[in-house]
PDB file of C-alpha atoms in Angstrom:
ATOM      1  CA  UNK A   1     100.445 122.314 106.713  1.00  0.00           C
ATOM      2  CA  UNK A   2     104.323 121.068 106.366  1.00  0.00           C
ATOM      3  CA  UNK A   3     105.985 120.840 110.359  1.00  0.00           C
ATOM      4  CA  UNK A   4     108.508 123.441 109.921  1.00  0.00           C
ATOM      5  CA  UNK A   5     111.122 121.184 111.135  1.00  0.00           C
ATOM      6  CA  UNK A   6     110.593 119.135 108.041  1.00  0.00           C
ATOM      7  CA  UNK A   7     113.706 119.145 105.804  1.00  0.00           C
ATOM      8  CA  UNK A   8     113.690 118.784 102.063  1.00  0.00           C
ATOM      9  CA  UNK A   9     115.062 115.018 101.879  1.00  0.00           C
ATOM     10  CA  UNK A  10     112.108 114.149 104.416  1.00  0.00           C
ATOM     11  CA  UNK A  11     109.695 115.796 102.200  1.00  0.00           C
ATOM     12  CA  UNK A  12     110.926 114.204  99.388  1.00  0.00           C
ATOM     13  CA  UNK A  13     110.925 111.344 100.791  1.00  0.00           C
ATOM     14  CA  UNK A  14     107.309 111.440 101.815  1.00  0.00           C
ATOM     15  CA  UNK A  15     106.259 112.445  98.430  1.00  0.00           C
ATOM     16  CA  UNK A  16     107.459 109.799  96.974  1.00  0.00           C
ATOM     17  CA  UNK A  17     106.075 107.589 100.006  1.00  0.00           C
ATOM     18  CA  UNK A  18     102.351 109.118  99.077  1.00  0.00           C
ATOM     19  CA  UNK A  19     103.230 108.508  95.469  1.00  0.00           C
ATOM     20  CA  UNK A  20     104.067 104.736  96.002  1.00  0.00           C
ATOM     21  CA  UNK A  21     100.853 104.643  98.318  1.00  0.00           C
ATOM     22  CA  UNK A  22      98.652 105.953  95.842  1.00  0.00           C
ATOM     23  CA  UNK A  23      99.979 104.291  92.647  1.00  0.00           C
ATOM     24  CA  UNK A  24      99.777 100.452  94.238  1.00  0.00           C
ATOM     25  CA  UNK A  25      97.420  97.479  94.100  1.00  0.00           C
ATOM     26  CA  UNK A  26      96.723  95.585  97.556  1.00  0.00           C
ATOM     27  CA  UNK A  27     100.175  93.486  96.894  1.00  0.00           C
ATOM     28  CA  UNK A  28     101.832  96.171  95.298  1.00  0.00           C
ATOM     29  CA  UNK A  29     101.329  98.388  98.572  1.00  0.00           C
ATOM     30  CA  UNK A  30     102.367  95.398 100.303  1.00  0.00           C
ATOM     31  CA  UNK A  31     105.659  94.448  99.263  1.00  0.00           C
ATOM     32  CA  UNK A  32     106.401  97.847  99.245  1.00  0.00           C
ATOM     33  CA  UNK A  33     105.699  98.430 102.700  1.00  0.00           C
ATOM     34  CA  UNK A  34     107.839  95.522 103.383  1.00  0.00           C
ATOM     35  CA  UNK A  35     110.443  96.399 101.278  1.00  0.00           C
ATOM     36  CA  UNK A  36     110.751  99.977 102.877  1.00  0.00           C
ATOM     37  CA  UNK A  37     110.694  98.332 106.371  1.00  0.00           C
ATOM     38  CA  UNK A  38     113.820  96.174 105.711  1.00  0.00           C
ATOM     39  CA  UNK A  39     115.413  99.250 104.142  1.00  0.00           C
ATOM     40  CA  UNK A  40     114.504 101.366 106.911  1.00  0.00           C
ATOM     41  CA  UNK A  41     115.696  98.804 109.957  1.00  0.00           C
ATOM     42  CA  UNK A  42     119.035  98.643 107.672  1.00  0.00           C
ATOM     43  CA  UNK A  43     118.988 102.780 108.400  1.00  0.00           C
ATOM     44  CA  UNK A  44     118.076 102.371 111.981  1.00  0.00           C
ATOM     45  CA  UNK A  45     120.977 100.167 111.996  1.00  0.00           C
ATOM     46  CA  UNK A  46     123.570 102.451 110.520  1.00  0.00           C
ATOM     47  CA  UNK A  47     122.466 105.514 112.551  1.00  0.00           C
ATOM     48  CA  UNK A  48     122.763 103.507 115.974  1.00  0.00           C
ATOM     49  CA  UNK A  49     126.744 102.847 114.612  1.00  0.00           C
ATOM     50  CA  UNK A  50     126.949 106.374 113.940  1.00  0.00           C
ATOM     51  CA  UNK A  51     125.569 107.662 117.633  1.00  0.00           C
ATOM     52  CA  UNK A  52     122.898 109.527 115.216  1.00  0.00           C
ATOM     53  CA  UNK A  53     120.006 108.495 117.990  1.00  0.00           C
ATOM     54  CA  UNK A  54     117.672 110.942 116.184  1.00  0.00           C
ATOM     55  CA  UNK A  55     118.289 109.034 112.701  1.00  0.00           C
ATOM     56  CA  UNK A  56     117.543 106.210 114.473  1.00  0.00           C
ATOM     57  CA  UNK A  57     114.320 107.342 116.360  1.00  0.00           C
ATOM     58  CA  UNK A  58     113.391 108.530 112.847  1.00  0.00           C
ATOM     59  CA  UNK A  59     113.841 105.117 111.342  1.00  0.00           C
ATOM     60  CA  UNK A  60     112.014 103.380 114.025  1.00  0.00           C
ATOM     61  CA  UNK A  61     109.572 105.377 113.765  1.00  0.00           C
ATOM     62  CA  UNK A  62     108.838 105.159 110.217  1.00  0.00           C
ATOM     63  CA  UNK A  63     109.460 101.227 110.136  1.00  0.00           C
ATOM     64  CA  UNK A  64     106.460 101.471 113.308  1.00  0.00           C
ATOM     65  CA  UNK A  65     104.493 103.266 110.847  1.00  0.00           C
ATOM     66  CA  UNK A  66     104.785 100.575 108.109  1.00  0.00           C
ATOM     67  CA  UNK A  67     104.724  97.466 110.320  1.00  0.00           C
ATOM     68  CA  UNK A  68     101.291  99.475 111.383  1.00  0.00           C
ATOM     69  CA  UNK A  69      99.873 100.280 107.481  1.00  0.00           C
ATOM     70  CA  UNK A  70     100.682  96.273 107.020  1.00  0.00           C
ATOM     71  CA  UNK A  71      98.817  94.974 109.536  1.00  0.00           C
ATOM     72  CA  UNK A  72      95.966  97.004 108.466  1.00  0.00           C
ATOM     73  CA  UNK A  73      96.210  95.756 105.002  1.00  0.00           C
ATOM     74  CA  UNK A  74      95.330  92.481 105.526  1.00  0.00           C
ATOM     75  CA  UNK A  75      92.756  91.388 103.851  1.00  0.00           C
ATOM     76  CA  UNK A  76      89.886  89.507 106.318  1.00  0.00           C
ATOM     77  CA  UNK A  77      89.517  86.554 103.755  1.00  0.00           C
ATOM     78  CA  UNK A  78      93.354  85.959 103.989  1.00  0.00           C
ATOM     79  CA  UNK A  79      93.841  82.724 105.618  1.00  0.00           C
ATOM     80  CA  UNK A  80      97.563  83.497 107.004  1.00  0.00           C
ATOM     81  CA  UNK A  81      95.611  86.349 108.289  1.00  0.00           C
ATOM     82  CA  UNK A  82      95.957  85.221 112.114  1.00  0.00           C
ATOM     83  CA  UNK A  83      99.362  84.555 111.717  1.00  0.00           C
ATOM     84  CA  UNK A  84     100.425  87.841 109.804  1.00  0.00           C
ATOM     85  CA  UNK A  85      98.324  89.426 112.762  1.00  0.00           C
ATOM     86  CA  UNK A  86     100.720  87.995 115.117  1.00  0.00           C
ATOM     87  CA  UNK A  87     103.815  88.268 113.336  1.00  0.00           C
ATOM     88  CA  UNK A  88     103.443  91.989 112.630  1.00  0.00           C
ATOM     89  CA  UNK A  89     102.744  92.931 116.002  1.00  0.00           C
ATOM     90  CA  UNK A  90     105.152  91.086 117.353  1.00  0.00           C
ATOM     91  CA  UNK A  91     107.519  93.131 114.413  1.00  0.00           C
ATOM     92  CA  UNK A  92     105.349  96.060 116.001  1.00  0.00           C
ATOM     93  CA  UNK A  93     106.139  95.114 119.870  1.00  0.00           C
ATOM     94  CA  UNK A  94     109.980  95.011 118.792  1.00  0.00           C
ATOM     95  CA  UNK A  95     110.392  98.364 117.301  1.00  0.00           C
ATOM     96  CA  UNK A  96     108.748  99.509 119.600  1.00  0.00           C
ATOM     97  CA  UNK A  97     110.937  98.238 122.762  1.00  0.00           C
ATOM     98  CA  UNK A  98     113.990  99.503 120.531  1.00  0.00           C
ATOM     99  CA  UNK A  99     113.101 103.156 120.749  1.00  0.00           C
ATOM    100  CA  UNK A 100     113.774 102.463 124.638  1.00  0.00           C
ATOM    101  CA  UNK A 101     116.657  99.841 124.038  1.00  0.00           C
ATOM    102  CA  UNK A 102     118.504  99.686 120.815  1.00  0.00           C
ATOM    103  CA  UNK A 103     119.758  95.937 120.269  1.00  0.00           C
ATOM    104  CA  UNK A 104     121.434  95.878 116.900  1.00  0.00           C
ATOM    105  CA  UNK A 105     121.439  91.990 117.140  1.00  0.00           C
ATOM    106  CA  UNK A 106     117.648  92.172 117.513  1.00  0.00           C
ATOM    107  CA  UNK A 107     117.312  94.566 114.980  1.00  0.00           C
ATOM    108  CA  UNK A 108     118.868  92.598 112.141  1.00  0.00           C
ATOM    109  CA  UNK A 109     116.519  89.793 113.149  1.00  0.00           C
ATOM    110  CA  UNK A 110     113.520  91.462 112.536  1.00  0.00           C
ATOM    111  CA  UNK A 111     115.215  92.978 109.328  1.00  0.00           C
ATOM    112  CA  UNK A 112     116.228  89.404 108.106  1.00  0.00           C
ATOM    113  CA  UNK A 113     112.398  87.703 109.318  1.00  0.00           C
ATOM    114  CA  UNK A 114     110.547  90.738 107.289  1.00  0.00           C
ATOM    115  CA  UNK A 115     113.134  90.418 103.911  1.00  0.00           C
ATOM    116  CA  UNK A 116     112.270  86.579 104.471  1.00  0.00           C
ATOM    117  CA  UNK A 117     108.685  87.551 104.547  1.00  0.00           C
ATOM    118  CA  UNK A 118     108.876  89.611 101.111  1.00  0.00           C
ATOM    119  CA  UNK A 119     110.895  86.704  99.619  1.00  0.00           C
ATOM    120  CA  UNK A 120     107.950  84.617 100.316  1.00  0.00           C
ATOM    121  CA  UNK A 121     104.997  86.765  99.508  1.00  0.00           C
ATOM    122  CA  UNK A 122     106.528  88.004  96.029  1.00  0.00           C
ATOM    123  CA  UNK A 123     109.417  85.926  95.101  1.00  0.00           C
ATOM    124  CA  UNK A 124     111.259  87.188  91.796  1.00  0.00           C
TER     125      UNK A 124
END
């Protein structure tokens, strides 16, 4: 059952989310998790500017919720496997101290260190 709350962008949105989910490969689901966490950090941003804090709790939350469906990707034979591990709950630990204490500095970071992480994984 839909939250009643839910508004039609959101639902939208999480259509196409479940779309993208169910349509990918192991690195397709990947760098699309990635890719929506660096666009969705670049939102938190821009709604902390605005004073929007529920845009912003929104956007943490759903970059939480990808850092989260990333670390559970990973494959056990991966050898950057305990290194990912680390990384993404480290990403994980950040988010999460910025629903307490936006830093917009500390923000971009993480934004810059996951794009950095997609260039790597699946350069063009």
């Amino acid at each position: 059952m839909l939250h009643t709350a839910l508004s039609p962008a959101s639902a939208y949105r999480r259509i196409e989310l479940d779309a993208q989910v169910e349509g990918s490969d192991g690195g397709g689901l990947g760098r699309f998790c990635l890719e929506q966490a660096v666009m969705t950090l670049e939102k938190a941003i821009a709604a902390d500017r605005r004073r929007d804090l529920a845009a912003r709790a929104d956007a943490l939350s759903r970059a939480a919720g990808l850092i989260l469906a990333l670390r559970r990707g990973i494959a056990p034979d991966n050898p950057l496997r305990p290194a990912l591990l680390t990384f993404l709950g480290a990403a994980a630990a950040e988010i999460g101290s910025a629903v307490a204490r936006f830093e917009e500095g500390r923000m971009r970071a993480l934004r810059d260190d996951l794009h950095d992480v997609l260039a790597a994984a699946h350069p063009h």
